[in-house]
Amino acid sequence: QVQVVESGGGLVQAGGSLRLSCTTSGFPFEIYAMAWFRQTPGKEREVISVISRRSGTTDYADSVKGRFTISRDNAKNTVYLQMNSLKPEDTAMYVCAAGSRYDPLRLGTPDYWGQGTQVTVSS
């Protein structure tokens, strides 16, 4: 049974930091690319960051470039999103996803989705 479980969300003041974690099971994590998306009511889901299976390639949305860092630990089947210099406009549900192929994942069509963790940034 595939499980994709996010944690680490919460309420933080603008300028603060949070580290999200996404722990997985039920599929061979080490051969899957991983990604973080975010979604707010009334807006399209946005891909925030993608990381290849061995961390050799990463991509970031322009809105988070220089502030967010994606990483993964294949021994722990976990992907992380370090979020610094948070802004109120970063408020969203952050969702982790896994894809057997990097480009479809980056374009928003993963194989597996998590349920999400809420991040709220107060001004």
Short mmCIF file of N, CA and C in Angstrom, two decimals:
data_model
loop_
_atom_site.label_atom_id
_atom_site.label_comp_id
_atom_site.label_asym_id
_atom_site.label_seq_id
_atom_site.Cartn_x
_atom_site.Cartn_y
_atom_site.Cartn_z
N GLN A 1 0.84 -1.19 0.00
CA GLN A 1 0.00 0.00 0.00
C GLN A 1 0.89 1.25 0.00
N VAL A 2 0.64 2.11 -0.95
CA VAL A 2 1.43 3.33 -1.07
C VAL A 2 0.97 4.35 -0.04
N GLN A 3 1.96 4.95 0.62
CA GLN A 3 1.66 6.04 1.55
C GLN A 3 2.62 7.19 1.28
N VAL A 4 2.08 8.39 1.25
CA VAL A 4 2.85 9.62 1.08
C VAL A 4 2.33 10.58 2.15
N VAL A 5 3.14 10.85 3.16
CA VAL A 5 2.65 11.57 4.33
C VAL A 5 3.52 12.79 4.60
N GLU A 6 2.90 13.95 4.54
CA GLU A 6 3.61 15.21 4.79
C GLU A 6 3.49 15.60 6.26
N SER A 7 4.47 16.34 6.72
CA SER A 7 4.44 16.89 8.07
C SER A 7 5.29 18.16 8.10
N GLY A 8 5.14 18.91 9.18
CA GLY A 8 5.99 20.08 9.37
C GLY A 8 5.32 21.42 9.10
N GLY A 9 4.09 21.39 8.62
CA GLY A 9 3.40 22.65 8.39
C GLY A 9 3.01 23.32 9.69
N GLY A 10 2.50 24.53 9.58
CA GLY A 10 2.08 25.25 10.76
C GLY A 10 1.95 26.74 10.50
N LEU A 11 1.87 27.49 11.58
CA LEU A 11 1.72 28.94 11.52
C LEU A 11 3.07 29.58 11.84
N VAL A 12 3.49 30.49 10.98
CA VAL A 12 4.78 31.16 11.18
C VAL A 12 4.64 32.62 10.76
N GLN A 13 5.44 33.48 11.38
CA GLN A 13 5.41 34.89 11.01
C GLN A 13 6.22 35.11 9.73
N ALA A 14 5.86 36.16 9.03
CA ALA A 14 6.61 36.53 7.83
C ALA A 14 8.09 36.69 8.18
N GLY A 15 8.94 36.18 7.30
CA GLY A 15 10.37 36.20 7.53
C GLY A 15 10.90 34.95 8.21
N GLY A 16 9.99 34.14 8.72
CA GLY A 16 10.39 32.94 9.42
C GLY A 16 10.67 31.77 8.49
N SER A 17 10.91 30.61 9.09
CA SER A 17 11.27 29.41 8.35
C SER A 17 10.46 28.22 8.82
N LEU A 18 10.28 27.29 7.91
CA LEU A 18 9.68 26.00 8.23
C LEU A 18 10.38 24.94 7.39
N ARG A 19 10.40 23.73 7.91
CA ARG A 19 10.93 22.60 7.14
C ARG A 19 9.84 21.55 7.04
N LEU A 20 9.42 21.29 5.83
CA LEU A 20 8.44 20.25 5.57
C LEU A 20 9.14 18.93 5.29
N SER A 21 8.49 17.85 5.73
CA SER A 21 8.99 16.50 5.45
C SER A 21 7.89 15.71 4.76
N CYS A 22 8.31 14.78 3.93
CA CYS A 22 7.37 13.88 3.25
C CYS A 22 7.97 12.48 3.31
N THR A 23 7.33 11.64 4.08
CA THR A 23 7.82 10.27 4.26
C THR A 23 6.94 9.32 3.46
N THR A 24 7.57 8.39 2.76
CA THR A 24 6.82 7.52 1.85
C THR A 24 7.06 6.05 2.15
N SER A 25 6.16 5.23 1.64
CA SER A 25 6.32 3.77 1.70
C SER A 25 5.46 3.16 0.61
N GLY A 26 5.76 1.90 0.30
CA GLY A 26 4.94 1.17 -0.66
C GLY A 26 5.37 1.27 -2.11
N PHE A 27 6.42 2.01 -2.38
CA PHE A 27 6.98 2.06 -3.73
C PHE A 27 8.49 2.32 -3.60
N PRO A 28 9.26 2.02 -4.65
CA PRO A 28 10.72 2.16 -4.57
C PRO A 28 11.15 3.63 -4.64
N PHE A 29 11.18 4.26 -3.49
CA PHE A 29 11.43 5.70 -3.38
C PHE A 29 12.66 6.13 -4.17
N GLU A 30 13.70 5.33 -4.11
CA GLU A 30 14.99 5.75 -4.66
C GLU A 30 14.98 5.88 -6.18
N ILE A 31 13.98 5.33 -6.86
CA ILE A 31 13.93 5.47 -8.31
C ILE A 31 12.82 6.40 -8.76
N TYR A 32 12.21 7.11 -7.80
CA TYR A 32 11.16 8.07 -8.12
C TYR A 32 11.67 9.50 -7.94
N ALA A 33 11.32 10.35 -8.87
CA ALA A 33 11.48 11.78 -8.65
C ALA A 33 10.41 12.23 -7.67
N MET A 34 10.72 13.30 -6.94
CA MET A 34 9.78 13.79 -5.93
C MET A 34 9.55 15.29 -6.13
N ALA A 35 8.39 15.73 -5.69
CA ALA A 35 8.06 17.14 -5.90
C ALA A 35 7.18 17.66 -4.77
N TRP A 36 7.22 18.96 -4.62
CA TRP A 36 6.29 19.67 -3.73
C TRP A 36 5.44 20.59 -4.59
N PHE A 37 4.13 20.55 -4.32
CA PHE A 37 3.17 21.45 -4.93
C PHE A 37 2.53 22.26 -3.82
N ARG A 38 1.86 23.33 -4.20
CA ARG A 38 1.05 24.04 -3.23
C ARG A 38 -0.24 24.50 -3.88
N GLN A 39 -1.27 24.61 -3.06
CA GLN A 39 -2.57 25.01 -3.58
C GLN A 39 -3.30 25.87 -2.56
N THR A 40 -3.91 26.93 -3.07
CA THR A 40 -4.77 27.78 -2.26
C THR A 40 -6.15 27.81 -2.91
N PRO A 41 -7.20 28.03 -2.12
CA PRO A 41 -8.55 28.05 -2.68
C PRO A 41 -8.68 29.07 -3.80
N GLY A 42 -9.26 28.66 -4.91
CA GLY A 42 -9.50 29.57 -6.01
C GLY A 42 -8.33 29.75 -6.95
N LYS A 43 -7.21 29.09 -6.66
CA LYS A 43 -6.03 29.21 -7.52
C LYS A 43 -5.63 27.83 -8.03
N GLU A 44 -4.95 27.84 -9.15
CA GLU A 44 -4.46 26.57 -9.69
C GLU A 44 -3.34 26.03 -8.83
N ARG A 45 -3.24 24.72 -8.78
CA ARG A 45 -2.13 24.10 -8.06
C ARG A 45 -0.83 24.47 -8.73
N GLU A 46 0.17 24.78 -7.92
CA GLU A 46 1.45 25.28 -8.41
C GLU A 46 2.56 24.31 -8.02
N VAL A 47 3.38 23.93 -8.98
CA VAL A 47 4.54 23.10 -8.64
C VAL A 47 5.61 24.02 -8.07
N ILE A 48 6.10 23.69 -6.89
CA ILE A 48 7.07 24.52 -6.19
C ILE A 48 8.48 24.07 -6.47
N SER A 49 8.69 22.76 -6.37
CA SER A 49 10.04 22.26 -6.54
C SER A 49 10.01 20.78 -6.88
N VAL A 50 11.00 20.36 -7.66
CA VAL A 50 11.13 18.97 -8.08
C VAL A 50 12.58 18.54 -7.88
N ILE A 51 12.76 17.28 -7.49
CA ILE A 51 14.11 16.75 -7.32
C ILE A 51 14.18 15.38 -7.98
N SER A 52 15.27 15.14 -8.69
CA SER A 52 15.42 13.87 -9.38
C SER A 52 15.77 12.76 -8.38
N ARG A 53 15.80 11.54 -8.86
CA ARG A 53 15.94 10.38 -7.98
C ARG A 53 17.23 10.39 -7.17
N ARG A 54 18.30 10.92 -7.73
CA ARG A 54 19.58 10.94 -7.01
C ARG A 54 20.02 12.35 -6.68
N SER A 55 19.05 13.27 -6.69
CA SER A 55 19.29 14.67 -6.29
C SER A 55 20.17 15.43 -7.26
N GLY A 56 20.42 14.86 -8.45
CA GLY A 56 21.30 15.54 -9.39
C GLY A 56 20.65 16.72 -10.08
N THR A 57 19.33 16.72 -10.12
CA THR A 57 18.59 17.79 -10.79
C THR A 57 17.51 18.30 -9.86
N THR A 58 17.41 19.62 -9.75
CA THR A 58 16.33 20.23 -9.01
C THR A 58 15.76 21.39 -9.83
N ASP A 59 14.50 21.65 -9.63
CA ASP A 59 13.84 22.78 -10.27
C ASP A 59 13.00 23.51 -9.22
N TYR A 60 12.90 24.82 -9.40
CA TYR A 60 12.12 25.64 -8.49
C TYR A 60 11.24 26.60 -9.27
N ALA A 61 10.07 26.85 -8.71
CA ALA A 61 9.24 27.92 -9.25
C ALA A 61 9.93 29.26 -8.99
N ASP A 62 9.74 30.20 -9.89
CA ASP A 62 10.37 31.52 -9.72
C ASP A 62 9.96 32.17 -8.40
N SER A 63 8.75 31.88 -7.96
CA SER A 63 8.21 32.51 -6.76
C SER A 63 8.94 32.09 -5.49
N VAL A 64 9.67 30.97 -5.53
CA VAL A 64 10.35 30.48 -4.32
C VAL A 64 11.85 30.35 -4.51
N LYS A 65 12.34 30.61 -5.71
CA LYS A 65 13.76 30.43 -6.00
C LYS A 65 14.59 31.32 -5.07
N GLY A 66 15.62 30.73 -4.48
CA GLY A 66 16.49 31.46 -3.56
C GLY A 66 16.01 31.45 -2.12
N ARG A 67 14.77 31.01 -1.90
CA ARG A 67 14.22 30.96 -0.53
C ARG A 67 13.95 29.53 -0.07
N PHE A 68 13.54 28.67 -1.00
CA PHE A 68 13.21 27.29 -0.68
C PHE A 68 14.29 26.36 -1.21
N THR A 69 14.52 25.25 -0.48
CA THR A 69 15.47 24.24 -0.91
C THR A 69 14.86 22.86 -0.74
N ILE A 70 14.87 22.10 -1.82
CA ILE A 70 14.38 20.72 -1.77
C ILE A 70 15.57 19.78 -1.61
N SER A 71 15.36 18.71 -0.83
CA SER A 71 16.40 17.70 -0.66
C SER A 71 15.73 16.37 -0.38
N ARG A 72 16.50 15.32 -0.44
CA ARG A 72 15.94 13.99 -0.17
C ARG A 72 16.97 13.11 0.50
N ASP A 73 16.45 12.15 1.27
CA ASP A 73 17.28 11.14 1.91
C ASP A 73 16.73 9.79 1.49
N ASN A 74 17.37 9.17 0.53
CA ASN A 74 16.85 7.91 -0.01
C ASN A 74 16.89 6.79 1.02
N ALA A 75 17.78 6.88 1.99
CA ALA A 75 17.84 5.86 3.03
C ALA A 75 16.63 5.93 3.96
N LYS A 76 16.01 7.12 4.02
CA LYS A 76 14.85 7.32 4.89
C LYS A 76 13.55 7.44 4.12
N ASN A 77 13.62 7.28 2.79
CA ASN A 77 12.42 7.41 1.95
C ASN A 77 11.70 8.73 2.21
N THR A 78 12.47 9.78 2.35
CA THR A 78 11.91 11.07 2.76
C THR A 78 12.44 12.19 1.88
N VAL A 79 11.57 13.11 1.55
CA VAL A 79 11.96 14.33 0.85
C VAL A 79 11.60 15.51 1.74
N TYR A 80 12.42 16.56 1.66
CA TYR A 80 12.25 17.72 2.52
C TYR A 80 12.08 18.98 1.68
N LEU A 81 11.46 19.98 2.30
CA LEU A 81 11.40 21.30 1.70
C LEU A 81 11.72 22.30 2.81
N GLN A 82 12.90 22.88 2.73
CA GLN A 82 13.30 23.93 3.66
C GLN A 82 12.81 25.26 3.10
N MET A 83 12.00 25.95 3.88
CA MET A 83 11.39 27.19 3.44
C MET A 83 11.88 28.33 4.33
N ASN A 84 12.61 29.26 3.76
CA ASN A 84 13.13 30.41 4.48
C ASN A 84 12.52 31.70 3.96
N SER A 85 12.66 32.75 4.74
CA SER A 85 12.14 34.07 4.34
C SER A 85 10.69 33.98 3.87
N LEU A 86 9.89 33.33 4.66
CA LEU A 86 8.50 33.09 4.25
C LEU A 86 7.72 34.40 4.16
N LYS A 87 6.79 34.41 3.22
CA LYS A 87 5.95 35.58 2.96
C LYS A 87 4.49 35.19 3.12
N PRO A 88 3.62 36.12 3.41
CA PRO A 88 2.19 35.78 3.51
C PRO A 88 1.66 35.09 2.25
N GLU A 89 2.17 35.44 1.10
CA GLU A 89 1.70 34.80 -0.14
C GLU A 89 2.17 33.35 -0.28
N ASP A 90 3.01 32.88 0.64
CA ASP A 90 3.37 31.47 0.66
C ASP A 90 2.33 30.62 1.37
N THR A 91 1.35 31.25 1.98
CA THR A 91 0.29 30.52 2.66
C THR A 91 -0.44 29.62 1.68
N ALA A 92 -0.50 28.32 2.00
CA ALA A 92 -1.11 27.34 1.10
C ALA A 92 -1.08 25.96 1.74
N MET A 93 -1.78 25.04 1.11
CA MET A 93 -1.63 23.62 1.43
C MET A 93 -0.47 23.11 0.58
N TYR A 94 0.52 22.54 1.24
CA TYR A 94 1.69 22.01 0.54
C TYR A 94 1.55 20.50 0.43
N VAL A 95 1.68 20.03 -0.79
CA VAL A 95 1.42 18.62 -1.09
C VAL A 95 2.65 18.00 -1.73
N CYS A 96 2.98 16.83 -1.26
CA CYS A 96 4.12 16.07 -1.77
C CYS A 96 3.63 15.09 -2.85
N ALA A 97 4.47 14.84 -3.84
CA ALA A 97 4.08 13.92 -4.90
C ALA A 97 5.29 13.17 -5.41
N ALA A 98 5.02 11.98 -5.95
CA ALA A 98 6.08 11.11 -6.47
C ALA A 98 5.79 10.76 -7.91
N GLY A 99 6.84 10.73 -8.72
CA GLY A 99 6.65 10.39 -10.12
C GLY A 99 7.76 9.48 -10.63
N SER A 100 7.40 8.48 -11.38
CA SER A 100 8.41 7.57 -11.94
C SER A 100 9.20 8.25 -13.05
N ARG A 101 8.66 9.35 -13.58
CA ARG A 101 9.36 10.12 -14.61
C ARG A 101 9.38 11.58 -14.22
N TYR A 102 10.53 12.22 -14.39
CA TYR A 102 10.75 13.58 -13.90
C TYR A 102 9.86 14.60 -14.59
N ASP A 103 9.82 14.57 -15.91
CA ASP A 103 9.10 15.64 -16.62
C ASP A 103 7.59 15.61 -16.38
N PRO A 104 6.95 14.45 -16.45
CA PRO A 104 5.51 14.44 -16.12
C PRO A 104 5.24 14.92 -14.69
N LEU A 105 6.12 14.57 -13.77
CA LEU A 105 5.96 15.05 -12.39
C LEU A 105 6.06 16.57 -12.36
N ARG A 106 7.06 17.11 -13.02
CA ARG A 106 7.26 18.57 -13.05
C ARG A 106 6.07 19.27 -13.69
N LEU A 107 5.40 18.60 -14.61
CA LEU A 107 4.25 19.19 -15.29
C LEU A 107 2.94 18.91 -14.58
N GLY A 108 3.00 18.25 -13.43
CA GLY A 108 1.81 18.10 -12.61
C GLY A 108 1.05 16.81 -12.73
N THR A 109 1.72 15.78 -13.27
CA THR A 109 1.04 14.49 -13.37
C THR A 109 1.87 13.40 -12.70
N PRO A 110 1.86 13.39 -11.37
CA PRO A 110 2.62 12.37 -10.65
C PRO A 110 1.89 11.03 -10.61
N ASP A 111 2.59 10.05 -10.06
CA ASP A 111 1.98 8.74 -9.85
C ASP A 111 1.26 8.70 -8.50
N TYR A 112 1.81 9.39 -7.51
CA TYR A 112 1.25 9.35 -6.17
C TYR A 112 1.21 10.75 -5.56
N TRP A 113 0.15 11.00 -4.80
CA TRP A 113 -0.02 12.27 -4.10
C TRP A 113 -0.12 12.01 -2.60
N GLY A 114 0.33 13.00 -1.82
CA GLY A 114 0.03 12.99 -0.41
C GLY A 114 -1.23 13.79 -0.13
N GLN A 115 -1.55 13.90 1.16
CA GLN A 115 -2.77 14.63 1.56
C GLN A 115 -2.50 16.11 1.81
N GLY A 116 -1.25 16.43 2.07
CA GLY A 116 -0.90 17.84 2.25
C GLY A 116 -0.73 18.24 3.70
N THR A 117 0.00 19.33 3.88
CA THR A 117 0.19 19.95 5.19
C THR A 117 0.03 21.46 5.01
N GLN A 118 -0.72 22.07 5.92
CA GLN A 118 -1.05 23.49 5.78
C GLN A 118 0.08 24.37 6.31
N VAL A 119 0.43 25.36 5.53
CA VAL A 119 1.39 26.38 5.94
C VAL A 119 0.69 27.73 5.91
N THR A 120 0.73 28.42 7.02
CA THR A 120 0.11 29.75 7.12
C THR A 120 1.17 30.74 7.58
N VAL A 121 1.35 31.79 6.81
CA VAL A 121 2.35 32.81 7.12
C VAL A 121 1.62 34.11 7.45
N SER A 122 1.79 34.57 8.67
CA SER A 122 1.12 35.80 9.10
C SER A 122 2.02 37.01 8.85
N SER A 123 1.36 38.13 8.58
CA SER A 123 2.13 39.36 8.29
C SER A 123 2.41 40.16 9.54
#
